PDB file of C-alpha atoms in Angstrom:
ATOM      1  CA  MET K 152      -8.906 -10.705  33.725  1.00 74.00           C
ATOM      2  CA  SER K 153     -11.784 -13.049  32.847  1.00 89.00           C
ATOM      3  CA  ARG K 154     -11.892 -11.633  29.324  1.00 89.00           C
ATOM      4  CA  ARG K 155      -8.159 -12.190  28.901  1.00 93.00           C
ATOM      5  CA  VAL K 156      -8.395 -15.773  30.138  1.00 95.00           C
ATOM      6  CA  ALA K 157     -11.298 -16.510  27.802  1.00 95.00           C
ATOM      7  CA  GLN K 158      -9.411 -14.904  24.924  1.00 95.00           C
ATOM      8  CA  LEU K 159      -6.326 -16.999  25.703  1.00 96.00           C
ATOM      9  CA  LEU K 160      -8.257 -20.280  25.836  1.00 96.00           C
ATOM     10  CA  ILE K 161     -10.289 -19.561  22.697  1.00 97.00           C
ATOM     11  CA  GLY K 162      -7.166 -18.485  20.837  1.00 97.00           C
ATOM     12  CA  LEU K 163      -5.235 -21.626  21.743  1.00 97.00           C
ATOM     13  CA  PHE K 164      -8.148 -23.894  20.835  1.00 97.00           C
ATOM     14  CA  LEU K 165      -8.559 -22.150  17.477  1.00 98.00           C
ATOM     15  CA  TYR K 166      -4.818 -22.343  16.849  1.00 97.00           C
ATOM     16  CA  GLY K 167      -4.911 -26.119  17.112  1.00 97.00           C
ATOM     17  CA  ALA K 168      -8.062 -26.249  14.997  1.00 98.00           C
ATOM     18  CA  GLY K 169      -6.461 -24.146  12.276  1.00 98.00           C
ATOM     19  CA  CYS K 170      -3.372 -26.366  12.221  1.00 97.00           C
ATOM     20  CA  ALA K 171      -5.654 -29.406  11.926  1.00 97.00           C
ATOM     21  CA  LEU K 172      -7.324 -27.888   8.864  1.00 97.00           C
ATOM     22  CA  THR K 173      -3.954 -27.371   7.190  1.00 97.00           C
ATOM     23  CA  VAL K 174      -3.090 -31.004   7.901  1.00 97.00           C
ATOM     24  CA  GLU K 175      -6.369 -32.259   6.426  1.00 96.00           C
ATOM     25  CA  ALA K 176      -5.831 -30.109   3.324  1.00 96.00           C
ATOM     26  CA  GLY K 177      -2.835 -32.305   2.492  1.00 95.00           C
ATOM     27  CA  LEU K 178      -0.939 -29.589   0.610  1.00 96.00           C
ATOM     28  CA  GLY K 179       1.808 -28.957   3.139  1.00 96.00           C
ATOM     29  CA  VAL K 180       1.909 -27.532   6.631  1.00 96.00           C
ATOM     30  CA  ASP K 181       3.997 -25.118   8.682  1.00 96.00           C
ATOM     31  CA  PRO K 182       7.508 -26.222   9.792  1.00 96.00           C
ATOM     32  CA  TRP K 183       6.627 -27.217  13.367  1.00 96.00           C
ATOM     33  CA  THR K 184       3.622 -29.215  12.179  1.00 97.00           C
ATOM     34  CA  VAL K 185       5.801 -30.905   9.536  1.00 97.00           C
ATOM     35  CA  PHE K 186       8.089 -31.920  12.398  1.00 98.00           C
ATOM     36  CA  ALA K 187       5.197 -33.189  14.532  1.00 97.00           C
ATOM     37  CA  GLN K 188       3.685 -34.978  11.556  1.00 97.00           C
ATOM     38  CA  GLY K 189       6.949 -36.753  10.796  1.00 97.00           C
ATOM     39  CA  LEU K 190       7.329 -37.867  14.419  1.00 97.00           C
ATOM     40  CA  SER K 191       3.702 -38.999  14.421  1.00 97.00           C
ATOM     41  CA  LEU K 192       4.264 -41.180  11.360  1.00 96.00           C
ATOM     42  CA  ARG K 193       7.345 -42.767  12.943  1.00 96.00           C
ATOM     43  CA  THR K 194       5.889 -43.350  16.402  1.00 97.00           C
ATOM     44  CA  GLY K 195       2.213 -43.980  15.696  1.00 96.00           C
ATOM     45  CA  ILE K 196       1.238 -41.331  18.244  1.00 97.00           C
ATOM     46  CA  GLY K 197      -1.385 -38.804  17.127  1.00 97.00           C
ATOM     47  CA  ILE K 198       0.035 -35.611  15.643  1.00 97.00           C
ATOM     48  CA  GLY K 199      -1.809 -33.501  18.207  1.00 97.00           C
ATOM     49  CA  TRP K 200      -0.320 -35.409  21.132  1.00 98.00           C
ATOM     50  CA  ILE K 201       3.109 -35.170  19.497  1.00 98.00           C
ATOM     51  CA  THR K 202       2.615 -31.403  19.265  1.00 97.00           C
ATOM     52  CA  ASN K 203       2.037 -31.256  23.032  1.00 97.00           C
ATOM     53  CA  ILE K 204       5.069 -33.456  23.723  1.00 97.00           C
ATOM     54  CA  VAL K 205       7.310 -31.369  21.446  1.00 97.00           C
ATOM     55  CA  GLY K 206       6.085 -28.215  23.189  1.00 96.00           C
ATOM     56  CA  PHE K 207       7.128 -29.658  26.541  1.00 96.00           C
ATOM     57  CA  PHE K 208      10.634 -30.542  25.345  1.00 96.00           C
ATOM     58  CA  VAL K 209      11.029 -27.139  23.694  1.00 95.00           C
ATOM     59  CA  LEU K 210      10.119 -25.597  27.048  1.00 95.00           C
ATOM     60  CA  LEU K 211      13.039 -27.475  28.628  1.00 94.00           C
ATOM     61  CA  LEU K 212      15.335 -25.630  26.229  1.00 93.00           C
ATOM     62  CA  TRP K 213      14.241 -22.407  27.934  1.00 93.00           C
ATOM     63  CA  ILE K 214      16.238 -23.380  31.047  1.00 91.00           C
ATOM     64  CA  PRO K 215      19.749 -22.672  29.656  1.00 90.00           C
ATOM     65  CA  LEU K 216      18.325 -19.639  27.873  1.00 89.00           C
ATOM     66  CA  ARG K 217      16.990 -18.321  31.207  1.00 87.00           C
ATOM     67  CA  GLN K 218      13.515 -17.772  29.854  1.00 87.00           C
ATOM     68  CA  LYS K 219      10.571 -17.706  32.271  1.00 89.00           C
ATOM     69  CA  PRO K 220       7.303 -19.293  31.098  1.00 91.00           C
ATOM     70  CA  GLY K 221       3.981 -17.622  31.692  1.00 91.00           C
ATOM     71  CA  VAL K 222       0.497 -19.009  32.144  1.00 93.00           C
ATOM     72  CA  GLY K 223       0.014 -18.748  28.399  1.00 93.00           C
ATOM     73  CA  THR K 224       3.146 -20.824  27.785  1.00 95.00           C
ATOM     74  CA  ILE K 225       1.862 -23.748  29.852  1.00 95.00           C
ATOM     75  CA  ALA K 226      -1.643 -23.436  28.417  1.00 96.00           C
ATOM     76  CA  ASN K 227      -0.156 -23.482  24.925  1.00 96.00           C
ATOM     77  CA  ILE K 228       1.583 -26.796  25.591  1.00 96.00           C
ATOM     78  CA  LEU K 229      -1.583 -28.370  26.972  1.00 96.00           C
ATOM     79  CA  LEU K 230      -4.240 -27.043  24.618  1.00 97.00           C
ATOM     80  CA  VAL K 231      -2.931 -26.531  21.087  1.00 97.00           C
ATOM     81  CA  GLY K 232      -2.100 -30.163  20.387  1.00 97.00           C
ATOM     82  CA  THR K 233      -5.201 -31.386  22.207  1.00 98.00           C
ATOM     83  CA  SER K 234      -7.399 -29.158  20.085  1.00 98.00           C
ATOM     84  CA  MET K 235      -5.608 -30.306  16.939  1.00 98.00           C
ATOM     85  CA  GLN K 236      -6.151 -33.950  17.836  1.00 97.00           C
ATOM     86  CA  LEU K 237      -9.863 -33.392  18.544  1.00 97.00           C
ATOM     87  CA  VAL K 238     -10.473 -31.532  15.282  1.00 97.00           C
ATOM     88  CA  LEU K 239      -8.542 -34.118  13.268  1.00 96.00           C
ATOM     89  CA  GLY K 240     -10.876 -36.728  14.709  1.00 95.00           C
ATOM     90  CA  ILE K 241     -13.926 -34.781  13.556  1.00 95.00           C
ATOM     91  CA  VAL K 242     -12.943 -33.253  10.207  1.00 93.00           C
ATOM     92  CA  PRO K 243     -12.241 -35.826   7.480  1.00 89.00           C
ATOM     93  CA  PRO K 244      -9.428 -35.378   4.949  1.00 85.00           C
ATOM     94  CA  VAL K 245     -10.522 -33.461   1.864  1.00 92.00           C
ATOM     95  CA  SER K 246      -9.902 -34.338  -1.767  1.00 92.00           C
ATOM     96  CA  GLY K 247      -9.848 -32.278  -4.928  1.00 95.00           C
ATOM     97  CA  LEU K 248      -7.554 -29.313  -5.446  1.00 95.00           C
ATOM     98  CA  LEU K 249     -10.275 -26.687  -4.956  1.00 97.00           C
ATOM     99  CA  ALA K 250     -11.476 -28.165  -1.670  1.00 96.00           C
ATOM    100  CA  GLN K 251      -7.908 -28.695  -0.478  1.00 97.00           C
ATOM    101  CA  THR K 252      -6.929 -25.111  -1.291  1.00 97.00           C
ATOM    102  CA  ALA K 253     -10.026 -23.724   0.449  1.00 97.00           C
ATOM    103  CA  THR K 254      -9.347 -25.836   3.536  1.00 97.00           C
ATOM    104  CA  LEU K 255      -5.700 -24.779   3.591  1.00 97.00           C
ATOM    105  CA  LEU K 256      -6.512 -21.079   3.336  1.00 97.00           C
ATOM    106  CA  ALA K 257      -9.231 -21.413   5.976  1.00 97.00           C
ATOM    107  CA  GLY K 258      -6.721 -23.085   8.277  1.00 97.00           C
ATOM    108  CA  ILE K 259      -4.135 -20.343   7.780  1.00 97.00           C
ATOM    109  CA  LEU K 260      -6.766 -17.663   8.447  1.00 98.00           C
ATOM    110  CA  VAL K 261      -7.923 -19.416  11.627  1.00 98.00           C
ATOM    111  CA  VAL K 262      -4.319 -19.715  12.841  1.00 97.00           C
ATOM    112  CA  ALA K 263      -3.773 -15.987  12.230  1.00 96.00           C
ATOM    113  CA  ILE K 264      -6.908 -14.991  14.151  1.00 97.00           C
ATOM    114  CA  ALA K 265      -5.999 -17.432  16.912  1.00 96.00           C
ATOM    115  CA  SER K 266      -2.506 -15.922  17.128  1.00 95.00           C
ATOM    116  CA  GLY K 267      -3.985 -12.463  17.535  1.00 94.00           C
ATOM    117  CA  LEU K 268      -6.242 -13.763  20.304  1.00 95.00           C
ATOM    118  CA  TYR K 269      -3.723 -15.630  22.419  1.00 94.00           C
ATOM    119  CA  ILE K 270      -0.819 -13.225  21.910  1.00 92.00           C
ATOM    120  CA  GLY K 271      -3.134 -10.283  22.526  1.00 93.00           C
ATOM    121  CA  ALA K 272      -4.207 -11.815  25.847  1.00 93.00           C
ATOM    122  CA  ARG K 273      -0.636 -11.197  27.066  1.00 92.00           C
ATOM    123  CA  PHE K 274      -0.117 -14.286  29.202  1.00 94.00           C
ATOM    124  CA  GLY K 275       3.328 -15.135  27.864  1.00 89.00           C
ATOM    125  CA  PRO K 276       4.679 -16.524  24.583  1.00 88.00           C
ATOM    126  CA  GLY K 277       4.262 -20.055  23.320  1.00 92.00           C
ATOM    127  CA  PRO K 278       7.215 -22.410  23.869  1.00 93.00           C
ATOM    128  CA  ARG K 279       8.416 -22.132  20.264  1.00 92.00           C
ATOM    129  CA  ASP K 280       8.268 -18.338  20.185  1.00 89.00           C
ATOM    130  CA  GLY K 281      10.028 -18.202  23.556  1.00 90.00           C
ATOM    131  CA  LEU K 282      12.820 -20.368  22.176  1.00 92.00           C
ATOM    132  CA  MET K 283      13.472 -17.838  19.431  1.00 89.00           C
ATOM    133  CA  THR K 284      13.338 -14.803  21.717  1.00 88.00           C
ATOM    134  CA  GLY K 285      15.596 -16.655  24.178  1.00 90.00           C
ATOM    135  CA  LEU K 286      18.180 -17.298  21.482  1.00 91.00           C
ATOM    136  CA  ASN K 287      17.967 -13.654  20.538  1.00 89.00           C
ATOM    137  CA  SER K 288      18.493 -12.568  24.141  1.00 88.00           C
ATOM    138  CA  ARG K 289      21.343 -14.944  24.965  1.00 90.00           C
ATOM    139  CA  LEU K 290      23.244 -14.992  21.666  1.00 89.00           C
ATOM    140  CA  GLY K 291      22.411 -11.561  20.317  1.00 90.00           C
ATOM    141  CA  TRP K 292      21.301 -12.953  16.976  1.00 90.00           C
ATOM    142  CA  PRO K 293      18.476 -11.141  15.168  1.00 93.00           C
ATOM    143  CA  ILE K 294      15.002 -12.586  15.724  1.00 88.00           C
ATOM    144  CA  TRP K 295      14.586 -13.311  12.016  1.00 90.00           C
ATOM    145  CA  LEU K 296      17.820 -15.324  11.992  1.00 93.00           C
ATOM    146  CA  CYS K 297      16.853 -17.293  15.112  1.00 92.00           C
ATOM    147  CA  ARG K 298      13.446 -18.039  13.632  1.00 91.00           C
ATOM    148  CA  ALA K 299      14.887 -19.052  10.265  1.00 93.00           C
ATOM    149  CA  LEU K 300      17.494 -21.378  11.767  1.00 94.00           C
ATOM    150  CA  VAL K 301      15.029 -23.075  14.134  1.00 94.00           C
ATOM    151  CA  GLU K 302      12.201 -23.454  11.637  1.00 94.00           C
ATOM    152  CA  LEU K 303      14.413 -24.606   8.761  1.00 95.00           C
ATOM    153  CA  THR K 304      15.958 -27.209  11.079  1.00 96.00           C
ATOM    154  CA  VAL K 305      12.629 -28.657  12.251  1.00 97.00           C
ATOM    155  CA  LEU K 306      11.268 -28.453   8.706  1.00 97.00           C
ATOM    156  CA  ALA K 307      14.188 -30.480   7.323  1.00 97.00           C
ATOM    157  CA  ILE K 308      13.968 -33.086  10.081  1.00 97.00           C
ATOM    158  CA  GLY K 309      10.207 -33.359   9.738  1.00 97.00           C
ATOM    159  CA  TRP K 310      10.433 -33.742   5.976  1.00 97.00           C
ATOM    160  CA  MET K 311      13.020 -36.499   6.309  1.00 97.00           C
ATOM    161  CA  LEU K 312      10.697 -38.259   8.754  1.00 97.00           C
ATOM    162  CA  GLY K 313       7.839 -38.114   6.249  1.00 96.00           C
ATOM    163  CA  GLY K 314       6.064 -34.878   7.106  1.00 96.00           C
ATOM    164  CA  THR K 315       4.145 -33.097   4.347  1.00 94.00           C
ATOM    165  CA  VAL K 316       6.028 -30.237   2.686  1.00 96.00           C
ATOM    166  CA  GLY K 317       4.399 -28.523  -0.270  1.00 96.00           C
ATOM    167  CA  ILE K 318       2.704 -25.410  -1.558  1.00 96.00           C
ATOM    168  CA  GLY K 319       0.845 -25.166   1.747  1.00 96.00           C
ATOM    169  CA  THR K 320       4.161 -24.756   3.551  1.00 97.00           C
ATOM    170  CA  VAL K 321       5.085 -21.869   1.269  1.00 96.00           C
ATOM    171  CA  LEU K 322       1.659 -20.225   1.529  1.00 96.00           C
ATOM    172  CA  PHE K 323       1.702 -20.508   5.308  1.00 96.00           C
ATOM    173  CA  ALA K 324       5.109 -18.823   5.487  1.00 94.00           C
ATOM    174  CA  ALA K 325       4.033 -16.065   3.089  1.00 94.00           C
ATOM    175  CA  LEU K 326       0.598 -15.315   4.561  1.00 95.00           C
ATOM    176  CA  ILE K 327       0.814 -15.865   8.304  1.00 94.00           C
ATOM    177  CA  GLY K 328       2.942 -12.795   9.063  1.00 92.00           C
ATOM    178  CA  PRO K 329       0.751 -10.214   7.294  1.00 94.00           C
ATOM    179  CA  LEU K 330      -2.443 -11.829   8.612  1.00 95.00           C
ATOM    180  CA  VAL K 331      -1.235 -11.814  12.219  1.00 94.00           C
ATOM    181  CA  HIS K 332      -0.126  -8.201  11.718  1.00 93.00           C
ATOM    182  CA  VAL K 333      -3.769  -7.370  10.959  1.00 94.00           C
ATOM    183  CA  ALA K 334      -5.301  -9.606  13.638  1.00 94.00           C
ATOM    184  CA  LEU K 335      -3.117  -8.698  16.615  1.00 92.00           C
ATOM    185  CA  PRO K 336      -4.201  -5.051  17.027  1.00 93.00           C
ATOM    186  CA  LEU K 337      -7.840  -6.167  16.988  1.00 93.00           C
ATOM    187  CA  PHE K 338      -7.378  -8.377  20.056  1.00 93.00           C
ATOM    188  CA  ASP K 339      -4.477  -6.772  21.922  1.00 91.00           C
ATOM    189  CA  THR K 340      -5.775  -6.293  25.473  1.00 85.00           C
ATOM    190  CA  GLY K 341      -2.812  -4.084  26.348  1.00 81.00           C
ATOM    191  CA  ARG K 342      -3.425  -1.594  23.611  1.00 68.00           C
ATOM    192  CA  ARG K 343      -4.215   1.811  25.037  1.00 46.00           C
ATOM    193  CA  GLN K 344      -7.262   3.589  23.765  1.00 42.00           C
ATOM    194  CA  ARG K 345      -6.074   6.874  22.308  1.00 44.00           C
ATOM    195  CA  VAL K 346      -8.374   9.844  22.486  1.00 40.00           C
ATOM    196  CA  PRO K 347      -8.847  11.384  19.033  1.00 48.00           C
ATOM    197  CA  GLU K 348      -7.348  14.849  18.678  1.00 45.00           C
ATOM    198  CA  ARG K 349     -10.715  16.437  17.987  1.00 48.00           C
ATOM    199  CA  ALA K 350     -12.261  14.807  21.051  1.00 45.00           C
ATOM    200  CA  ARG K 351      -9.726  16.335  23.431  1.00 47.00           C
ATOM    201  CA  PRO K 352     -11.090  19.221  25.491  1.00 46.00           C
ATOM    202  CA  THR K 353      -9.659  22.603  24.533  1.00 43.00           C
ATOM    203  CA  HIS K 354     -10.438  24.829  27.490  1.00 44.00           C
ATOM    204  CA  SER K 355     -13.244  25.298  29.940  1.00 42.00           C
ATOM    205  CA  ALA K 356     -15.900  27.846  29.152  1.00 40.00           C
ATOM    206  CA  PRO K 357     -15.345  30.036  32.226  1.00 43.00           C
ATOM    207  CA  THR K 358     -11.635  30.532  31.472  1.00 41.00           C
ATOM    208  CA  ALA K 359     -11.821  30.843  27.694  1.00 42.00           C
ATOM    209  CA  ARG K 360     -10.306  34.091  26.558  1.00 41.00           C
ATOM    210  CA  VAL K 361     -12.012  36.081  23.866  1.00 38.00           C
ATOM    211  CA  PRO K 362      -9.892  38.497  21.855  1.00 43.00           C
ATOM    212  CA  ALA K 363     -10.664  42.188  22.173  1.00 40.00           C
ATOM    213  CA  ASP K 364     -12.088  42.343  18.655  1.00 39.00           C
ATOM    214  CA  GLY K 365     -14.789  39.809  19.607  1.00 40.00           C
ATOM    215  CA  ALA K 366     -13.469  36.929  17.425  1.00 40.00           C
ATOM    216  CA  ALA K 367     -13.953  33.366  18.703  1.00 37.00           C
ATOM    217  CA  ALA K 368     -11.157  31.993  20.839  1.00 36.00           C
ATOM    218  CA  GLU K 369      -8.846  29.499  19.137  1.00 36.00           C
ATOM    219  CA  PRO K 370      -8.682  25.959  20.579  1.00 36.00           C
ATOM    220  CA  ALA K 371      -5.642  25.033  22.604  1.00 38.00           C
ATOM    221  CA  PRO K 372      -3.001  23.075  20.698  1.00 43.00           C
TER     222      PRO K 372
END
């Protein structure tokens, strides 16, 4: 349990840190961060704090969808935006296309590793992921359609509010799925350890049968 808790907390902190790096790169961010960035520009509240606030209101949408939050859901709301705000206060904006691209890619990679960590801890989905699975459960729409509709909506609203949409937004969408696909099995605490076929015992020595011609007994299938 202690390992899972540590993995959850580290993953959520890194998730916010990775999002902060994509913001500082200035080349475009993921749809939810575009939305938070736009609200931040309009309200003057830090983008990290806006991320926490948005997470809370998204969680309220779980009620009609009859979704039940887990410990990880609440921790996500409290920690991701806080981490983002802290890192934004430490890491200065970067300039120059090479430095911006490197920072963007580093941010996407950190987000992917962080996703593997906190999802693999199995303490419940984040509020945004739960919204999509809730829509899928209640309306019967495919997950990809629910995700597309939600993320395109927040992306459009965020862009109209002044959030940064650019090549970084496209790269995030293209890279995050494959990277999380690689990272998740590395940190999935629920993954069962399979015994390799060759390592499985065949038969005990006392009961092994030896053919009449003296040939070695064949291993059990």
